[in-house]
Amino acid sequence: MQTIGCEYGRRMTVVEDDLSLVFSALADPTRRAILERLARGDATVNQLAEPFAMTQQAVSKHLKVLERARLISRTRTGQSRPCVLEPVRLDAAVGWIEGHRRIWADRHDRLDAHLAALRAARDEGEGTAR
């Protein structure tokens, strides 16, 4: 566990929560490409390794990260264990991003309104000074 400084002088504890695992997994372009491939349908490790210039072992390491974040799961079909996309896990990340997008959009709108009021006051002051 790590403690970091936060806005307004408060302290915040950083823990490895589900959201952190999802963002960490999404941070790698290979893992994002794997998720894009799985969005088209289930695939085995061999099928997922084909488009990449990496070993099956390297792809398996990426899959373990995606499994740990619960963005994918593996089912057993006879001898095969295809990987399956779990898109519901992205909902938390989308919700977090959307919540922060709304906060910043609101702050931007308030700043625009404040600047417009300042311009209007300045223009009004210049009009009466003539």
Coordinates of N, CA and C in Angstrom, one line a residue:
M1 N 0.8 -1.2 0.0 CA 0.0 0.0 0.0 C 0.9 1.2 0.0
Q2 N 0.5 2.2 -0.7 CA 1.3 3.5 -0.9 C 0.4 4.6 -0.6
T3 N 0.9 5.7 0.0 CA 0.2 6.9 0.3 C 0.7 8.0 -0.5
I4 N -0.2 8.7 -1.2 CA 0.3 9.9 -2.0 C -0.5 11.1 -1.6
G5 N 0.1 12.3 -2.0 CA -0.6 13.5 -1.7 C -1.7 13.7 -2.7
C6 N -2.7 14.4 -2.3 CA -3.9 14.6 -3.1 C -4.3 16.1 -3.1
E7 N -5.2 16.4 -4.0 CA -5.7 17.8 -4.1 C -6.2 18.2 -2.7
Y8 N -6.1 19.5 -2.4 CA -6.5 20.1 -1.2 C -5.8 19.6 0.1
G9 N -4.6 19.1 -0.1 CA -3.8 18.7 1.1 C -4.3 17.4 1.7
R10 N -5.3 16.7 1.2 CA -5.7 15.4 1.8 C -4.7 14.3 1.3
R11 N -4.7 13.3 2.1 CA -3.8 12.1 1.7 C -4.7 11.0 1.2
M12 N -4.2 10.3 0.2 CA -5.0 9.2 -0.4 C -4.2 7.9 -0.4
T13 N -4.8 6.8 -0.1 CA -4.2 5.5 -0.1 C -4.5 4.9 -1.4
V14 N -3.4 4.4 -2.1 CA -3.5 3.7 -3.3 C -3.5 2.2 -3.1
V15 N -4.5 1.5 -3.5 CA -4.5 0.1 -3.4 C -4.7 -0.5 -4.8
E16 N -4.3 -1.8 -4.9 CA -4.5 -2.4 -6.2 C -6.0 -2.9 -6.3
D17 N -6.9 -2.1 -6.7 CA -8.3 -2.4 -6.8 C -8.6 -2.9 -8.2
D18 N -9.8 -3.3 -8.4 CA -10.3 -3.8 -9.7 C -10.0 -2.7 -10.8
L19 N -10.3 -1.5 -10.5 CA -10.2 -0.4 -11.5 C -8.7 -0.3 -11.9
S20 N -7.8 -0.3 -11.0 CA -6.4 -0.2 -11.2 C -5.9 -1.4 -12.1
L21 N -6.4 -2.6 -11.8 CA -6.1 -3.7 -12.6 C -6.5 -3.6 -14.1
V22 N -7.7 -3.1 -14.2 CA -8.3 -2.9 -15.6 C -7.4 -1.9 -16.3
F23 N -7.2 -0.7 -15.7 CA -6.4 0.3 -16.4 C -5.0 -0.2 -16.7
S24 N -4.4 -0.9 -15.8 CA -3.0 -1.4 -16.0 C -3.0 -2.4 -17.2
A25 N -4.0 -3.3 -17.2 CA -4.1 -4.2 -18.3 C -4.3 -3.5 -19.7
L26 N -5.1 -2.4 -19.7 CA -5.4 -1.7 -20.9 C -4.2 -0.8 -21.3
A27 N -3.3 -0.6 -20.5 CA -2.1 0.3 -20.8 C -1.2 -0.3 -21.9
D28 N -1.3 -1.6 -22.1 CA -0.4 -2.2 -23.1 C -1.1 -2.3 -24.4
P29 N -0.4 -1.9 -25.5 CA -1.1 -2.0 -26.9 C -1.3 -3.5 -27.3
T30 N -0.4 -4.4 -26.9 CA -0.6 -5.8 -27.3 C -1.9 -6.3 -26.6
R31 N -2.1 -6.0 -25.4 CA -3.3 -6.5 -24.6 C -4.5 -5.8 -25.2
R32 N -4.5 -4.6 -25.6 CA -5.6 -3.9 -26.2 C -6.0 -4.6 -27.6
A33 N -4.9 -5.0 -28.3 CA -5.1 -5.7 -29.6 C -5.7 -7.1 -29.4
I34 N -5.3 -7.7 -28.3 CA -5.9 -9.1 -28.0 C -7.4 -8.9 -27.6
L35 N -7.7 -7.9 -26.9 CA -9.1 -7.6 -26.5 C -9.9 -7.3 -27.8
E36 N -9.3 -6.5 -28.7 CA -10.0 -6.2 -30.0 C -10.3 -7.5 -30.8
R37 N -9.3 -8.4 -30.8 CA -9.5 -9.7 -31.5 C -10.6 -10.5 -30.8
L38 N -10.6 -10.6 -29.5 CA -11.6 -11.3 -28.8 C -13.0 -10.7 -28.9
A39 N -13.1 -9.5 -29.2 CA -14.4 -8.8 -29.4 C -15.1 -9.5 -30.7
R40 N -14.3 -10.0 -31.6 CA -14.8 -10.7 -32.8 C -15.2 -12.1 -32.5
G41 N -14.7 -12.7 -31.4 CA -15.1 -14.1 -31.0 C -14.0 -14.7 -30.2
D42 N -14.3 -15.8 -29.6 CA -13.4 -16.5 -28.7 C -12.2 -17.0 -29.6
A43 N -11.0 -17.2 -28.9 CA -9.8 -17.6 -29.6 C -8.9 -18.4 -28.6
T44 N -8.1 -19.3 -29.2 CA -7.1 -20.0 -28.4 C -5.9 -19.2 -28.3
V45 N -5.0 -19.6 -27.5 CA -3.7 -18.9 -27.3 C -2.9 -18.8 -28.7
N46 N -2.9 -20.0 -29.4 CA -2.3 -20.0 -30.7 C -2.9 -19.1 -31.7
Q47 N -4.2 -19.0 -31.7 CA -4.9 -18.1 -32.6 C -4.6 -16.6 -32.2
L48 N -4.5 -16.3 -31.0 CA -4.2 -15.0 -30.5 C -2.7 -14.6 -30.8
A49 N -1.8 -15.6 -30.8 CA -0.4 -15.3 -31.0 C -0.1 -15.1 -32.5
E50 N -0.9 -15.6 -33.4 CA -0.6 -15.5 -34.8 C -0.2 -14.1 -35.3
P51 N -1.0 -13.1 -35.0 CA -0.7 -11.8 -35.6 C 0.5 -11.0 -35.0
F52 N 1.0 -11.6 -33.9 CA 2.1 -10.9 -33.2 C 3.4 -11.5 -33.4
A53 N 4.4 -10.7 -33.4 CA 5.8 -11.2 -33.6 C 6.4 -11.6 -32.2
M54 N 5.7 -12.5 -31.5 CA 6.1 -12.9 -30.2 C 5.7 -14.4 -30.0
T55 N 6.4 -14.9 -29.0 CA 6.2 -16.4 -28.7 C 4.8 -16.6 -28.1
Q56 N 4.4 -17.8 -28.1 CA 3.1 -18.2 -27.4 C 3.3 -17.9 -25.9
Q57 N 4.5 -18.1 -25.4 CA 4.7 -17.9 -24.0 C 4.5 -16.4 -23.6
A58 N 5.0 -15.5 -24.5 CA 4.8 -14.1 -24.3 C 3.4 -13.7 -24.3
V59 N 2.6 -14.2 -25.3 CA 1.2 -14.0 -25.4 C 0.5 -14.5 -24.1
S60 N 0.9 -15.6 -23.6 CA 0.3 -16.2 -22.4 C 0.5 -15.3 -21.2
K61 N 1.6 -14.6 -21.2 CA 1.9 -13.7 -20.1 C 0.9 -12.5 -20.2
H62 N 0.6 -12.0 -21.4 CA -0.4 -10.9 -21.6 C -1.8 -11.4 -21.2
L63 N -2.1 -12.7 -21.5 CA -3.4 -13.2 -21.2 C -3.5 -13.3 -19.7
K64 N -2.5 -13.7 -19.0 CA -2.6 -13.8 -17.5 C -2.9 -12.4 -16.9
V65 N -2.3 -11.3 -17.4 CA -2.6 -10.0 -17.0 C -4.1 -9.7 -17.2
L66 N -4.6 -10.0 -18.4 CA -6.0 -9.8 -18.8 C -6.9 -10.6 -17.9
E67 N -6.5 -11.8 -17.6 CA -7.3 -12.7 -16.7 C -7.4 -12.1 -15.3
R68 N -6.2 -11.7 -14.8 CA -6.2 -11.1 -13.5 C -7.1 -9.9 -13.3
A69 N -7.2 -9.1 -14.4 CA -8.1 -8.0 -14.4 C -9.5 -8.4 -14.7
R70 N -9.7 -9.7 -15.0 CA -11.0 -10.3 -15.3 C -11.6 -9.7 -16.5
L71 N -10.7 -9.2 -17.5 CA -11.2 -8.8 -18.8 C -11.4 -9.9 -19.7
I72 N -10.8 -11.1 -19.4 CA -11.0 -12.3 -20.2 C -11.2 -13.4 -19.2
S73 N -11.8 -14.5 -19.7 CA -11.8 -15.8 -19.0 C -11.5 -16.9 -20.0
R74 N -11.2 -18.0 -19.4 CA -10.9 -19.2 -20.3 C -11.9 -20.3 -20.0
T75 N -12.5 -20.8 -21.0 CA -13.4 -21.9 -20.9 C -12.7 -23.2 -21.3
R76 N -13.3 -24.3 -20.9 CA -12.7 -25.6 -21.3 C -13.7 -26.2 -22.3
T77 N -13.1 -26.5 -23.5 CA -13.9 -27.2 -24.6 C -13.1 -28.3 -25.0
G78 N -13.3 -29.5 -24.5 CA -12.5 -30.7 -24.8 C -11.0 -30.4 -24.3
Q79 N -10.1 -30.5 -25.3 CA -8.7 -30.3 -25.0 C -8.4 -28.8 -25.1
S80 N -9.2 -28.0 -25.7 CA -9.0 -26.6 -25.9 C -9.4 -25.7 -24.7
R81 N -8.8 -24.6 -24.5 CA -9.2 -23.6 -23.5 C -9.3 -22.3 -24.2
P82 N -10.3 -22.0 -25.0 CA -10.4 -20.7 -25.6 C -10.6 -19.5 -24.7
C83 N -10.0 -18.4 -25.1 CA -10.2 -17.2 -24.3 C -11.5 -16.5 -24.7
V84 N -12.2 -15.9 -23.7 CA -13.5 -15.3 -23.9 C -13.4 -13.9 -23.3
L85 N -13.8 -12.9 -24.1 CA -13.9 -11.5 -23.7 C -15.0 -11.3 -22.6
E86 N -14.7 -10.6 -21.5 CA -15.6 -10.3 -20.5 C -15.9 -8.8 -20.5
P87 N -16.7 -8.3 -21.5 CA -16.8 -6.8 -21.7 C -17.4 -6.1 -20.5
V88 N -18.2 -6.8 -19.6 CA -18.8 -6.1 -18.5 C -17.7 -5.5 -17.6
R89 N -16.5 -6.1 -17.5 CA -15.5 -5.6 -16.7 C -15.0 -4.2 -17.1
L90 N -15.3 -3.8 -18.4 CA -14.9 -2.5 -18.8 C -15.8 -1.4 -18.3
D91 N -17.0 -1.8 -17.8 CA -18.0 -0.9 -17.4 C -17.5 0.0 -16.3
A92 N -16.7 -0.5 -15.3 CA -16.2 0.3 -14.2 C -15.2 1.3 -14.8
A93 N -14.4 0.9 -15.7 CA -13.4 1.9 -16.3 C -14.2 3.0 -17.1
V94 N -15.2 2.6 -17.9 CA -16.0 3.5 -18.6 C -16.7 4.5 -17.7
G95 N -17.3 3.9 -16.6 CA -18.0 4.8 -15.6 C -17.0 5.8 -15.0
W96 N -15.8 5.3 -14.6 CA -14.8 6.2 -14.0 C -14.5 7.4 -15.0
I97 N -14.2 7.0 -16.2 CA -13.8 8.0 -17.2 C -14.9 8.9 -17.5
E98 N -16.2 8.4 -17.6 CA -17.3 9.3 -17.9 C -17.6 10.2 -16.7
G99 N -17.4 9.7 -15.5 CA -17.6 10.6 -14.3 C -16.6 11.8 -14.3
H100 N -15.4 11.5 -14.6 CA -14.4 12.5 -14.6 C -14.5 13.4 -15.9
R101 N -15.0 12.9 -17.0 CA -15.3 13.7 -18.1 C -16.3 14.8 -17.8
R102 N -17.4 14.3 -17.1 CA -18.5 15.2 -16.7 C -17.9 16.3 -15.8
I103 N -17.1 15.9 -14.8 CA -16.5 16.9 -13.9 C -15.8 18.0 -14.6
W104 N -14.9 17.5 -15.5 CA -14.1 18.5 -16.3 C -14.9 19.3 -17.2
A105 N -15.9 18.7 -17.8 CA -16.8 19.5 -18.7 C -17.5 20.6 -17.9
D106 N -18.0 20.2 -16.7 CA -18.7 21.2 -15.9 C -17.7 22.3 -15.5
R107 N -16.5 22.0 -15.1 CA -15.5 23.0 -14.8 C -15.2 23.9 -15.9
H108 N -15.1 23.3 -17.1 CA -14.9 24.1 -18.3 C -16.0 25.0 -18.6
D109 N -17.3 24.5 -18.5 CA -18.4 25.4 -18.7 C -18.5 26.5 -17.7
R110 N -18.2 26.3 -16.4 CA -18.2 27.3 -15.4 C -17.1 28.4 -15.7
L111 N -15.9 27.9 -16.2 CA -14.8 28.8 -16.6 C -15.3 29.7 -17.8
D112 N -15.9 29.1 -18.8 CA -16.4 29.8 -19.9 C -17.4 30.9 -19.5
A113 N -18.3 30.5 -18.6 CA -19.3 31.5 -18.1 C -18.7 32.6 -17.3
H114 N -17.7 32.3 -16.5 CA -17.0 33.3 -15.8 C -16.2 34.3 -16.7
L115 N -15.5 33.7 -17.7 CA -14.8 34.6 -18.7 C -15.8 35.4 -19.5
A116 N -16.9 34.9 -19.8 CA -17.9 35.7 -20.6 C -18.4 36.8 -19.7
A117 N -18.6 36.6 -18.4 CA -19.1 37.6 -17.5 C -18.0 38.7 -17.4
L118 N -16.7 38.3 -17.3 CA -15.6 39.3 -17.2 C -15.6 40.1 -18.4
R119 N -15.7 39.5 -19.6 CA -15.7 40.2 -20.9 C -16.9 41.2 -21.0
A120 N -18.0 40.7 -20.5 CA -19.2 41.6 -20.6 C -19.0 42.8 -19.7
A121 N -18.5 42.6 -18.5 CA -18.2 43.7 -17.5 C -17.2 44.6 -18.1
R122 N -16.2 44.1 -18.7 CA -15.1 44.9 -19.3 C -15.7 45.8 -20.4
D123 N -16.5 45.1 -21.3 CA -17.1 45.8 -22.5 C -18.1 46.9 -22.0
E124 N -18.8 46.6 -20.9 CA -19.8 47.5 -20.4 C -19.0 48.7 -19.8
G125 N -17.9 48.4 -19.1 CA -17.1 49.5 -18.5 C -16.5 50.4 -19.6
E126 N -16.1 49.8 -20.7 CA -15.5 50.6 -21.8 C -16.5 51.4 -22.5
G127 N -17.8 50.9 -22.5 CA -18.9 51.6 -23.2 C -19.3 52.9 -22.4
T128 N -19.2 52.8 -21.1 CA -19.6 54.0 -20.2 C -18.5 55.0 -20.1
A129 N -17.3 54.6 -20.4 CA -16.1 55.5 -20.2 C -16.0 56.4 -21.4
R130 N -16.6 56.2 -22.5 CA -16.5 57.0 -23.7 C -17.3 58.2 -23.6

